[in-house]
């Protein structure tokens, strides 16, 4: 499909610069360009554009977004700004824009923006699920990987995993990926990134085109390179890129896990049944979140390696916890490890296992909750 573009940019030098980028790309035709948004609204219609680029560094232009979407119902509107601002991003999407692009942009960034936002648009609201465990070896990463895949398949919407288990992140192993860029580079570069450019730090998963992963560090000592503020900015930007953001956290409490939990719509606490103290550990971990006013709805305990994996057992665990247990997963060591070793997920096992059923049920619940919002 050919794009017919209208460009609105107040700064004359920038207007020239962006025009030449757009003109240089095959399949894009720059129909008209304006310095004033009002002129574009008045004169632009005769061109029947299907893509409008609107400079929002001019504050009045923000208020004109609804007029643009009314006047050009057949066009996607992308906003241009010289810096990224999470509040602006939410505001422009609510007003009807499809996305947000930092200027100046390269041809490649521009094409990627159109590709990413052109069809489905930026996420106006996203479900952010943080996965936390009181102790290591809880089955948490197995849960996140399988659940993300199930969410991607069932919802058809964009799903992003952030591997924030900074020292021993192994999400890349689960998906058989060898990352060039990881969370360390994303956090380092975030000041200069927009959702589009951050998207390229998330690796694609073969055969699942709506699931992407920001992998963990390659060496444990790199974890020190991750500061909280830019980490939070990465999460916020990912929220405008994906409908579902899943964050795999290191075990125990640390600044990263606390801040990810704060940014989440839902925090899952994961513990593996084994030695016998899991219920006490879980209860103690839950205490920490009790300060949240919406604690009862926002915190979700999950137990893995539960045998027998039945509803009665879940009810028993809920009574012991004095809190509803959100999901339980059976002891499926062979299934989950064989699957992960092949870069395939247990949830993909077509034969319908209890493990896959329970993951899929959890995914349905999450999708249902998002639709209620
Ligand atoms: N439901 C399960 N049943 C049995 N073993 C499991 C289950 N989930 C995970 N495991 C195994 O437990 C180990 C730790 O799992 P992992 O998901 O990496 O936990 P964490 O991320 O909490 O460290 C792995 O060897 C994995 O294969
Ligand atoms: Mg893990």
Short mmCIF file of C-alpha atoms and ligand atoms in Angstrom, two decimals:
data_model
loop_
_atom_site.label_atom_id
_atom_site.label_comp_id
_atom_site.label_asym_id
_atom_site.label_seq_id
_atom_site.Cartn_x
_atom_site.Cartn_y
_atom_site.Cartn_z
CA UNK A 1 0.00 0.00 0.00
CA UNK A 2 1.21 3.49 -0.79
CA UNK A 3 1.17 6.13 1.89
CA UNK A 4 0.03 9.64 1.14
CA UNK A 5 1.47 11.81 3.86
CA UNK A 6 0.70 15.24 5.24
CA UNK A 7 3.37 16.70 7.47
CA UNK A 8 2.78 19.49 9.98
CA UNK A 9 5.90 20.89 11.59
CA UNK A 10 6.26 24.36 12.99
CA UNK A 11 10.02 24.68 12.73
CA UNK A 12 11.06 25.43 9.17
CA UNK A 13 14.45 23.70 9.37
CA UNK A 14 12.91 20.60 10.94
CA UNK A 15 10.15 20.67 8.31
CA UNK A 16 12.77 20.51 5.56
CA UNK A 17 14.67 17.78 7.29
CA UNK A 18 11.67 15.53 7.92
CA UNK A 19 10.30 16.16 4.44
CA UNK A 20 13.44 14.88 2.83
CA UNK A 21 13.37 11.72 4.96
CA UNK A 22 9.76 10.96 3.99
CA UNK A 23 10.35 11.78 0.32
CA UNK A 24 13.31 9.44 0.22
CA UNK A 25 11.30 6.35 1.16
CA UNK A 26 9.75 4.09 -1.45
CA UNK A 27 6.01 3.82 -1.17
CA UNK A 28 5.63 7.17 0.59
CA UNK A 29 4.43 10.31 -1.10
CA UNK A 30 4.59 13.62 0.69
CA UNK A 31 1.37 15.30 -0.50
CA UNK A 32 1.51 18.48 1.52
CA UNK A 33 3.34 20.13 4.36
CA UNK A 34 2.38 22.93 6.67
CA UNK A 35 3.85 24.92 9.48
CA UNK A 36 0.41 25.66 10.97
CA UNK A 37 -1.98 22.89 11.95
CA UNK A 38 -4.96 25.15 11.14
CA UNK A 39 -3.82 25.39 7.51
CA UNK A 40 -3.60 21.62 7.27
CA UNK A 41 -7.15 21.27 8.58
CA UNK A 42 -8.38 23.84 6.06
CA UNK A 43 -6.47 22.81 2.97
CA UNK A 44 -5.32 19.26 3.51
CA UNK A 45 -8.54 17.48 2.63
CA UNK A 46 -8.14 17.75 -1.13
CA UNK A 47 -5.15 15.41 -0.85
CA UNK A 48 -6.95 12.52 0.85
CA UNK A 49 -3.96 11.56 2.96
CA UNK A 50 -3.85 8.27 4.83
CA UNK A 51 -1.07 9.32 7.16
CA UNK A 52 -0.75 12.58 9.07
CA UNK A 53 2.32 13.60 11.05
CA UNK A 54 1.52 16.29 13.58
CA UNK A 55 4.08 18.28 15.53
CA UNK A 56 2.93 18.41 19.16
CA UNK A 57 5.80 20.52 20.44
CA UNK A 58 3.34 23.30 19.63
CA UNK A 59 1.08 22.86 22.68
CA UNK A 60 -2.10 24.06 20.90
CA UNK A 61 -1.77 21.19 18.43
CA UNK A 62 -2.56 18.64 21.14
CA UNK A 63 -6.07 20.05 21.40
CA UNK A 64 -6.53 19.74 17.63
CA UNK A 65 -6.08 15.96 17.51
CA UNK A 66 -9.83 15.21 17.63
CA UNK A 67 -10.42 17.71 14.81
CA UNK A 68 -7.83 15.92 12.70
CA UNK A 69 -9.35 12.49 13.29
CA UNK A 70 -12.80 13.94 12.40
CA UNK A 71 -11.57 15.73 9.31
CA UNK A 72 -9.46 12.78 8.09
CA UNK A 73 -11.27 9.59 9.12
CA UNK A 74 -9.25 7.57 6.61
CA UNK A 75 -5.87 8.66 7.96
CA UNK A 76 -3.72 7.46 10.81
CA UNK A 77 -2.34 10.26 12.95
CA UNK A 78 1.17 10.02 14.38
CA UNK A 79 2.40 12.74 16.71
CA UNK A 80 5.92 14.15 16.52
CA UNK A 81 7.83 15.49 19.45
CA UNK A 82 11.43 16.17 20.30
CA UNK A 83 11.11 14.44 23.65
CA UNK A 84 9.17 11.54 25.08
CA UNK A 85 6.64 12.14 27.82
CA UNK A 86 4.50 9.34 29.23
CA UNK A 87 1.64 11.68 30.17
CA UNK A 88 1.51 13.19 26.70
CA UNK A 89 1.55 9.72 25.20
CA UNK A 90 -1.52 8.65 27.16
CA UNK A 91 -3.27 11.91 26.33
CA UNK A 92 -2.67 11.76 22.58
CA UNK A 93 -3.85 8.16 22.34
CA UNK A 94 -7.05 8.99 24.20
CA UNK A 95 -7.57 11.89 21.82
CA UNK A 96 -7.36 9.55 18.83
CA UNK A 97 -3.74 9.51 17.65
CA UNK A 98 -2.21 6.16 16.72
CA UNK A 99 1.24 6.76 18.07
CA UNK A 100 4.16 8.93 18.91
CA UNK A 101 7.47 9.40 17.15
CA UNK A 102 10.54 11.32 18.22
CA UNK A 103 11.99 13.84 15.80
CA UNK A 104 14.18 14.02 13.95
CA UNK A 105 13.73 10.44 12.77
CA UNK A 106 15.56 8.24 10.31
CA UNK A 107 13.84 6.51 7.42
CA UNK A 108 14.08 3.22 9.28
CA UNK A 109 12.56 4.59 12.49
CA UNK A 110 9.77 6.16 10.50
CA UNK A 111 8.93 2.97 8.60
CA UNK A 112 8.98 1.00 11.83
CA UNK A 113 6.64 3.52 13.49
CA UNK A 114 4.14 3.23 10.68
CA UNK A 115 4.41 -0.53 10.75
CA UNK A 116 4.03 -0.76 14.54
CA UNK A 117 1.32 1.83 15.09
CA UNK A 118 -0.33 2.14 11.71
CA UNK A 119 -2.68 -0.75 12.16
CA UNK A 120 -3.45 -1.30 15.81
CA UNK A 121 -2.22 1.92 17.35
CA UNK A 122 -0.46 2.48 20.59
CA UNK A 123 -1.86 0.88 23.71
CA UNK A 124 -4.10 3.39 25.48
CA UNK A 125 -4.12 1.24 28.56
CA UNK A 126 -2.09 -1.81 29.28
CA UNK A 127 -2.19 -4.61 31.80
CA UNK A 128 1.12 -4.75 33.56
CA UNK A 129 1.72 -8.00 35.38
CA UNK A 130 4.67 -8.19 37.76
CA UNK A 131 5.88 -11.64 38.86
CA UNK A 132 7.55 -11.82 42.16
CA UNK A 133 8.64 -14.73 44.33
CA UNK A 134 9.60 -14.82 48.01
CA UNK A 135 12.38 -17.29 47.15
CA UNK A 136 14.33 -18.50 44.10
CA UNK A 137 13.37 -21.60 42.08
CA UNK A 138 9.67 -20.99 42.33
CA UNK A 139 8.65 -21.85 38.77
CA UNK A 140 8.17 -18.13 38.11
CA UNK A 141 10.02 -17.83 34.81
CA UNK A 142 8.31 -20.99 33.54
CA UNK A 143 4.96 -19.41 34.42
CA UNK A 144 5.78 -16.06 32.79
CA UNK A 145 7.02 -17.63 29.54
CA UNK A 146 4.03 -19.93 29.17
CA UNK A 147 1.48 -17.33 30.23
CA UNK A 148 2.89 -14.73 27.82
CA UNK A 149 2.61 -17.16 24.95
CA UNK A 150 -0.94 -18.07 25.91
CA UNK A 151 -1.90 -14.37 26.21
CA UNK A 152 -0.38 -13.63 22.80
CA UNK A 153 -2.24 -16.51 21.13
CA UNK A 154 -5.58 -15.90 22.81
CA UNK A 155 -5.74 -12.10 22.66
CA UNK A 156 -4.00 -11.55 19.33
CA UNK A 157 -2.71 -8.31 20.87
CA UNK A 158 0.82 -7.18 21.60
CA UNK A 159 2.51 -8.90 24.53
CA UNK A 160 5.91 -7.87 25.87
CA UNK A 161 8.05 -9.61 28.46
CA UNK A 162 10.62 -7.65 30.45
CA UNK A 163 13.21 -9.91 32.05
CA UNK A 164 14.09 -7.83 35.09
CA UNK A 165 15.68 -10.70 36.97
CA UNK A 166 18.81 -8.66 36.62
CA UNK A 167 21.41 -11.10 37.86
CA UNK A 168 20.15 -14.41 36.61
CA UNK A 169 17.58 -13.59 33.97
CA UNK A 170 17.07 -16.66 31.80
CA UNK A 171 14.03 -15.75 29.74
CA UNK A 172 16.23 -15.75 26.62
CA UNK A 173 17.06 -19.41 27.28
CA UNK A 174 13.40 -20.34 27.53
CA UNK A 175 12.77 -18.89 24.10
CA UNK A 176 16.09 -19.94 22.60
CA UNK A 177 17.10 -16.38 21.82
CA UNK A 178 20.54 -14.84 21.76
CA UNK A 179 19.97 -11.17 22.50
CA UNK A 180 22.10 -8.39 21.02
CA UNK A 181 20.43 -5.83 23.21
CA UNK A 182 19.20 -6.42 26.74
CA UNK A 183 17.55 -4.52 29.54
CA UNK A 184 20.94 -3.00 30.40
CA UNK A 185 21.19 -1.26 27.02
CA UNK A 186 17.52 -0.24 27.12
CA UNK A 187 17.96 1.39 30.52
CA UNK A 188 21.21 3.01 29.41
CA UNK A 189 19.65 4.45 26.24
CA UNK A 190 16.15 5.23 27.46
CA UNK A 191 16.66 8.97 27.52
CA UNK A 192 17.03 8.91 23.74
CA UNK A 193 14.36 6.33 22.98
CA UNK A 194 10.74 6.51 21.97
CA UNK A 195 8.34 3.56 21.95
CA UNK A 196 9.34 2.81 18.37
CA UNK A 197 13.03 2.65 19.00
CA UNK A 198 12.56 0.83 22.31
CA UNK A 199 10.57 -1.79 20.39
CA UNK A 200 13.73 -2.88 18.61
CA UNK A 201 15.37 -3.75 21.95
CA UNK A 202 12.62 -6.33 22.44
CA UNK A 203 13.46 -9.51 20.52
CA UNK A 204 10.90 -11.14 18.29
CA UNK A 205 9.84 -14.67 19.11
CA UNK A 206 9.90 -16.87 16.01
CA UNK A 207 6.42 -17.81 14.79
CA UNK A 208 4.63 -15.60 17.31
CA UNK A 209 4.57 -12.16 15.78
CA UNK A 210 2.77 -10.42 18.66
CA UNK A 211 5.16 -11.51 21.41
CA UNK A 212 8.46 -9.75 22.10
CA UNK A 213 11.04 -10.03 24.86
CA UNK A 214 13.44 -7.60 26.48
CA UNK A 215 16.06 -10.06 27.69
CA UNK A 216 18.06 -9.98 30.89
CA UNK A 217 21.69 -9.17 31.34
CA UNK A 218 24.42 -11.42 30.03
CA UNK A 219 26.52 -11.13 33.16
CA UNK A 220 25.37 -10.83 36.77
CA UNK A 221 27.62 -7.84 37.51
CA UNK A 222 25.89 -5.81 34.77
CA UNK A 223 22.90 -5.63 37.11
CA UNK A 224 24.60 -2.74 38.88
CA UNK A 225 24.25 -0.72 35.70
CA UNK A 226 20.48 -0.62 36.07
CA UNK A 227 19.14 2.40 37.97
CA UNK A 228 15.58 2.57 39.18
CA UNK A 229 14.42 5.75 37.48
CA UNK A 230 15.39 4.79 33.94
CA UNK A 231 14.16 1.25 34.61
CA UNK A 232 10.73 2.69 35.46
CA UNK A 233 10.83 4.75 32.30
CA UNK A 234 11.47 1.56 30.27
CA UNK A 235 8.41 -0.04 31.88
CA UNK A 236 6.24 3.01 31.22
CA UNK A 237 7.29 3.17 27.61
CA UNK A 238 6.67 -0.56 27.20
CA UNK A 239 3.16 0.06 28.51
CA UNK A 240 2.42 2.19 25.49
CA UNK A 241 3.90 -0.41 23.17
CA UNK A 242 2.13 -3.58 24.38
CA UNK A 243 -1.37 -4.40 25.60
CA UNK A 244 0.15 -6.80 28.10
CA UNK A 245 3.49 -6.27 29.81
CA UNK A 246 4.84 -9.15 31.92
CA UNK A 247 7.79 -8.42 34.19
CA UNK A 248 9.88 -11.31 35.52
CA UNK A 249 11.48 -10.12 38.77
CA UNK A 250 14.37 -11.36 40.85
CA UNK A 251 13.43 -13.36 43.94
CA UNK A 252 13.15 -11.48 47.22
CA UNK A 253 12.65 -7.78 47.70
CA UNK A 254 14.89 -5.18 46.14
CA UNK A 255 14.37 -1.72 44.64
CA UNK A 256 13.66 -3.11 41.16
CA UNK A 257 11.02 -5.56 42.32
CA UNK A 258 9.32 -2.94 44.49
CA UNK A 259 9.20 -0.37 41.70
CA UNK A 260 7.92 -2.93 39.15
CA UNK A 261 5.20 -3.98 41.58
CA UNK A 262 4.24 -0.33 42.06
CA UNK A 263 3.92 0.13 38.29
CA UNK A 264 1.90 -3.05 37.84
CA UNK A 265 -1.84 -3.45 37.57
CA UNK A 266 -1.43 -6.91 39.07
CA UNK A 267 1.36 -8.42 41.13
CA UNK A 268 1.66 -12.21 41.13
CA UNK A 269 3.45 -13.90 43.98
CA UNK A 270 4.79 -17.29 42.97
CA UNK A 271 5.97 -20.10 45.24
CA UNK A 272 6.80 -23.72 44.49
CA UNK A 273 5.53 -26.38 46.83
CA UNK A 274 8.53 -28.30 48.14
CA UNK A 275 10.06 -28.03 51.58
CA UNK A 276 6.87 -27.18 53.42
CA UNK A 277 7.39 -23.55 54.41
CA UNK A 278 5.96 -22.07 51.21
CA UNK A 279 2.69 -21.05 52.75
CA UNK A 280 4.43 -19.18 55.58
CA UNK A 281 6.82 -17.50 53.10
CA UNK A 282 3.94 -16.51 50.91
CA UNK A 283 1.96 -15.07 53.81
CA UNK A 284 4.94 -13.04 54.89
CA UNK A 285 5.54 -11.75 51.37
CA UNK A 286 1.87 -10.76 51.07
CA UNK A 287 2.19 -8.61 54.21
CA UNK A 288 4.47 -6.25 52.36
CA UNK A 289 1.77 -5.36 49.85
CA UNK A 290 -0.95 -4.81 52.45
CA UNK A 291 -0.31 -1.07 52.40
CA UNK A 292 -1.91 -0.91 48.94
CA UNK A 293 -5.51 0.23 49.21
CA UNK A 294 -6.46 -2.21 46.44
CA UNK A 295 -4.34 -5.00 47.92
CA UNK A 296 -7.14 -7.56 47.85
CA UNK A 297 -7.61 -7.21 44.09
CA UNK A 298 -4.11 -6.45 43.01
CA UNK A 299 -2.07 -9.19 44.67
CA UNK A 300 -2.44 -12.72 43.28
CA UNK A 301 -0.79 -15.73 44.87
CA UNK A 302 0.12 -18.64 42.60
CA UNK A 303 1.51 -21.99 43.72
CA UNK A 304 3.45 -24.28 41.40
CA UNK A 305 4.20 -28.00 41.66
CA UNK A 306 0.93 -28.60 43.46
CA UNK A 307 -0.11 -32.23 43.82
CA UNK A 308 -2.82 -33.21 43.44
CA UNK A 309 -3.53 -30.24 41.20
CA UNK A 310 -7.24 -30.06 41.87
CA UNK A 311 -9.71 -27.37 42.77
CA UNK A 312 -10.06 -28.86 46.25
CA UNK A 313 -6.34 -28.41 46.72
CA UNK A 314 -6.55 -24.81 45.59
CA UNK A 315 -9.36 -24.19 48.06
CA UNK A 316 -7.32 -25.81 50.79
CA UNK A 317 -4.35 -23.55 49.98
CA UNK A 318 -6.66 -20.51 49.95
CA UNK A 319 -7.93 -21.40 53.41
CA UNK A 320 -4.40 -21.87 54.70
CA UNK A 321 -3.43 -18.52 53.22
CA UNK A 322 -6.61 -16.82 54.33
CA UNK A 323 -6.59 -15.32 50.84
CA UNK A 324 -7.85 -16.62 47.49
CA UNK A 325 -5.11 -18.44 45.56
CA UNK A 326 -5.35 -17.30 41.95
CA UNK A 327 -3.87 -20.30 40.18
CA UNK A 328 -2.06 -23.56 40.82
CA UNK A 329 0.20 -25.50 38.46
CA UNK A 330 0.91 -29.21 38.71
CA UNK A 331 4.25 -30.93 39.14
CA UNK A 332 5.29 -31.17 35.50
CA UNK A 333 9.06 -31.12 35.64
CA UNK A 334 9.60 -33.21 32.52
CA UNK A 335 7.04 -31.34 30.49
CA UNK A 336 8.27 -27.84 31.38
CA UNK A 337 11.98 -28.59 31.16
CA UNK A 338 11.80 -30.60 27.93
CA UNK A 339 9.70 -27.86 26.39
CA UNK A 340 11.99 -25.04 27.55
CA UNK A 341 15.08 -26.86 26.28
CA UNK A 342 13.64 -26.82 22.79
CA UNK A 343 12.66 -23.18 22.89
CA UNK A 344 9.09 -24.43 22.90
CA UNK A 345 6.57 -23.86 25.63
CA UNK A 346 4.72 -26.48 27.60
CA UNK A 347 1.53 -24.57 26.98
CA UNK A 348 1.94 -25.37 23.28
CA UNK A 349 1.67 -29.05 23.96
CA UNK A 350 -1.43 -29.86 21.96
CA UNK A 351 -2.48 -32.87 23.94
CA UNK A 352 -4.16 -30.73 26.61
CA UNK A 353 -2.35 -31.13 29.93
CA UNK A 354 -3.50 -29.85 33.30
CA UNK A 355 -0.51 -27.51 33.19
CA UNK A 356 -1.60 -25.98 29.87
CA UNK A 357 -5.26 -25.87 30.93
CA UNK A 358 -4.43 -23.91 34.07
CA UNK A 359 -2.16 -21.47 32.25
CA UNK A 360 -4.81 -20.92 29.59
CA UNK A 361 -7.46 -20.33 32.24
CA UNK A 362 -5.26 -17.71 33.87
CA UNK A 363 -4.78 -16.03 30.49
CA UNK A 364 -8.55 -15.94 29.94
CA UNK A 365 -9.01 -14.32 33.33
CA UNK A 366 -6.44 -11.63 32.56
CA UNK A 367 -7.96 -10.89 29.16
CA UNK A 368 -11.42 -10.73 30.73
CA UNK A 369 -10.22 -8.30 33.36
CA UNK A 370 -8.70 -6.00 30.74
CA UNK A 371 -11.98 -5.93 28.81
CA UNK A 372 -13.82 -4.92 31.99
CA UNK A 373 -11.65 -1.86 32.43
N1 LIG B 1 5.20 -26.74 37.51
C1 LIG B 1 6.43 -27.25 37.67
N2 LIG B 1 6.61 -28.52 38.07
C2 LIG B 1 7.83 -29.04 38.24
N3 LIG B 1 8.95 -28.38 38.00
C3 LIG B 1 8.87 -27.11 37.59
C4 LIG B 1 7.61 -26.46 37.40
N4 LIG B 1 7.83 -25.19 36.99
C5 LIG B 1 9.17 -25.05 36.93
N5 LIG B 1 9.81 -26.18 37.27
C6 LIG B 1 11.26 -26.42 37.32
O1 LIG B 1 11.78 -25.71 38.43
C7 LIG B 1 13.01 -25.08 38.11
C8 LIG B 1 12.89 -23.59 38.35
O2 LIG B 1 11.95 -23.06 37.46
P1 LIG B 1 11.97 -21.55 36.98
O3 LIG B 1 10.73 -21.31 36.20
O4 LIG B 1 13.26 -21.24 36.36
O5 LIG B 1 11.84 -20.85 38.41
P2 LIG B 1 12.34 -19.41 38.91
O6 LIG B 1 12.21 -18.48 37.76
O7 LIG B 1 11.40 -19.08 40.02
O8 LIG B 1 13.73 -19.59 39.38
C9 LIG B 1 13.31 -25.46 36.68
O9 LIG B 1 14.16 -26.56 36.68
C10 LIG B 1 11.96 -25.81 36.10
O10 LIG B 1 12.06 -26.76 35.06
MG1 LIG B 2 13.64 -17.23 36.91
#
